[in-house]
CSV table of C-alpha atoms in Angstrom, one decimal:
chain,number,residue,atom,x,y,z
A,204,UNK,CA,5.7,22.7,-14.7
A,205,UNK,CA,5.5,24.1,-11.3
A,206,UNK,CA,7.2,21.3,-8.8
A,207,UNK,CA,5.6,21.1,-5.4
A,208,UNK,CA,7.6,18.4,-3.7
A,209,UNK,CA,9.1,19.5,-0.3
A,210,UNK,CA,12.5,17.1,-0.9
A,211,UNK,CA,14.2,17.0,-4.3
A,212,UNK,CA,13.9,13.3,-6.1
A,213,UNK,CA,17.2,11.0,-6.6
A,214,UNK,CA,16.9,9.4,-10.3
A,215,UNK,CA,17.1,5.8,-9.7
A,216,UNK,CA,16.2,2.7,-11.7
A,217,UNK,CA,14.9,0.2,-8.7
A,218,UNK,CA,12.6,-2.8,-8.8
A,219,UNK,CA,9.5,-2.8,-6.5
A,220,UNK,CA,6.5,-4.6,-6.1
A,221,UNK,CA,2.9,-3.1,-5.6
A,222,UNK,CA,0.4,-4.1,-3.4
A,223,UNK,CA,-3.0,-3.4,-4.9
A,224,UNK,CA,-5.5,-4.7,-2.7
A,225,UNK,CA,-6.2,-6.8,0.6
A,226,UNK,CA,-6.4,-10.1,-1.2
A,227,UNK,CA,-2.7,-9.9,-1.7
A,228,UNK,CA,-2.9,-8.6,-5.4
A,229,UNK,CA,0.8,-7.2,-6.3
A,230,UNK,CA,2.5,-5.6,-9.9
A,231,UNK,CA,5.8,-5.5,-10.4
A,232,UNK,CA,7.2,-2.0,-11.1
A,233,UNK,CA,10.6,0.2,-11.7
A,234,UNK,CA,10.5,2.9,-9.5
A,235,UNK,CA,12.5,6.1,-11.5
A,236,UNK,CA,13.3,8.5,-9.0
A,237,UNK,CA,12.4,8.7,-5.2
A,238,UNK,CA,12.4,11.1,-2.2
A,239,UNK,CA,11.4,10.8,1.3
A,240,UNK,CA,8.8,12.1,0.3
A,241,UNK,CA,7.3,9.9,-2.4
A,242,UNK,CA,8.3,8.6,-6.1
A,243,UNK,CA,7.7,8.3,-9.6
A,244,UNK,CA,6.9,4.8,-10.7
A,245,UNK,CA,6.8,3.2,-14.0
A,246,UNK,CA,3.7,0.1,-14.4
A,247,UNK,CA,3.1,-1.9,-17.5
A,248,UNK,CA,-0.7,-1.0,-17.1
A,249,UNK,CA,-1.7,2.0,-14.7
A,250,UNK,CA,-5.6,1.5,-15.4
A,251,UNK,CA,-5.7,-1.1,-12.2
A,252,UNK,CA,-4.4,0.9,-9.7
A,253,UNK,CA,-6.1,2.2,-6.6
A,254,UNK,CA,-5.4,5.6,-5.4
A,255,UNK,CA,-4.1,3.8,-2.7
A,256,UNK,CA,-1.3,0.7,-2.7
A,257,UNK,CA,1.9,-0.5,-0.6
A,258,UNK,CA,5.1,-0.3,-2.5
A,259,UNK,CA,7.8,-2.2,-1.8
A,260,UNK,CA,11.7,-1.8,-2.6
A,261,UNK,CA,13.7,-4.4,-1.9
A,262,UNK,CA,16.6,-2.9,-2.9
A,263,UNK,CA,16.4,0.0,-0.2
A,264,UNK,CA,15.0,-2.9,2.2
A,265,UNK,CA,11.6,-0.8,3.3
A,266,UNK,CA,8.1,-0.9,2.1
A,267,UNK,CA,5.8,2.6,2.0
A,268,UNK,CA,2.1,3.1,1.8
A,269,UNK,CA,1.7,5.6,-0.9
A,270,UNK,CA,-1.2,7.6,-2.5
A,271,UNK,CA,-1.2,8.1,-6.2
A,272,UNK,CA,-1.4,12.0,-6.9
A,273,UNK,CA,-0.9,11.6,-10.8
A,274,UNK,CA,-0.7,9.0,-13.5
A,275,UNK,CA,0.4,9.6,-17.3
A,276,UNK,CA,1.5,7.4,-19.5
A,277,UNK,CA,2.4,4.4,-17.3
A,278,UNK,CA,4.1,6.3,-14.9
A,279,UNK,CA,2.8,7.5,-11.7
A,280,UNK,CA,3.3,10.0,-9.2
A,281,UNK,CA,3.5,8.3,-5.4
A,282,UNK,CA,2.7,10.5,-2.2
A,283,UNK,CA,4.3,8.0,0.7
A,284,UNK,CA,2.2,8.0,4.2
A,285,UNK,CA,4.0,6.4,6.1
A,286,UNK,CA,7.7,3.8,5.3
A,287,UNK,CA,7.7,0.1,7.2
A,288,UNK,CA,10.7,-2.1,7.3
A,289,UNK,CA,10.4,-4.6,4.2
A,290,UNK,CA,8.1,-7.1,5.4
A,291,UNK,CA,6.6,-5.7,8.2
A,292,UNK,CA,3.6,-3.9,8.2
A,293,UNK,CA,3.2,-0.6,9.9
A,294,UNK,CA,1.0,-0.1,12.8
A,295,UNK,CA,-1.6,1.4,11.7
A,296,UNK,CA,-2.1,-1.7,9.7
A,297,UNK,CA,-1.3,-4.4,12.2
A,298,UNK,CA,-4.2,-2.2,14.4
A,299,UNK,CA,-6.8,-2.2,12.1
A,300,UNK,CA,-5.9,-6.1,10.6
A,301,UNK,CA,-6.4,-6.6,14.4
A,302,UNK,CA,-9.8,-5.0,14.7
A,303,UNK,CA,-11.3,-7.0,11.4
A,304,UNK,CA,-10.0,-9.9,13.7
A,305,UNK,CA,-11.5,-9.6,16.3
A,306,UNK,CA,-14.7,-8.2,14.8
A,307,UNK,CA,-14.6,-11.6,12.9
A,308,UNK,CA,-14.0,-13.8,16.4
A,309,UNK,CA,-17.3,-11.9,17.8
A,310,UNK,CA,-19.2,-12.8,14.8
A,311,UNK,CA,-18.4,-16.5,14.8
A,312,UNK,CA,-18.2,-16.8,18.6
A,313,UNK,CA,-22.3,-15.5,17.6
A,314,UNK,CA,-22.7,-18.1,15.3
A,315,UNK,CA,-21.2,-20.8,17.7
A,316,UNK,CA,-24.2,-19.9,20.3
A,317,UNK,CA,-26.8,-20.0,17.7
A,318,UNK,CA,-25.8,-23.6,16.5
A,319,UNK,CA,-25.8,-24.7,19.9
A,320,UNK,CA,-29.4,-23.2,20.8
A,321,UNK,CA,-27.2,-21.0,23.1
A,322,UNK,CA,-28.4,-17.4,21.7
């Protein structure tokens, strides 16, 4: 098998935790090997998971946001975006969980008006 990664992988046997959606969805996991790069990941179930999903490590302290690239078996292949500090979101997220915010402020500051026969 022709391997494309741009860092080589250290084996490891580390817990994580995966994020799998914004309702705060998570799945434990044991991530086998890891690069800066990305990982390979071990789940009891892969048929849940989104391309898409936070992983955390507490055991390296830090959190990525990964993209699956390919899943057999249980395991899957994780492509990290970008790595956060364990507990702290990056960003990019706290920008667009700020946007949704104040998206939702506009629409019940809206609603506010048209209860009072304002709008």
């Amino acid at each position: 098998m022709l391997d494309r990664r741009q860092s080589a992988r250290d084996r490891v046997i580390f817990g994580g935790v995966a994020a799998i959606n914004d309702r705060g969805s998570t799945m434990d996991c044991v991530v086998r090997n890891i690069s800066e790069g990305g990982a390979c990941v071990e789940f009891d179930e892969t048929a849940k998971l989104p391309d898409e999903m936070r992983l955390t490590i507490t055991q390296k302290d830090c959190s990525f946001f990964a993209r699956m690239m390919w899943r057999r078996a249980g395991k899957v292949g994780l492509a990290f975006r970008t790595m956060t500090a364990a507990g702290l979101p990056a960003s990019t997220d706290l920008d667009e969980r700020l946007r949704r915010s104040e998206q939702k402020k506009r629409q019940l500051q809206r609603r506010i008006k048209e209860l009072l026969g304002e709008g």
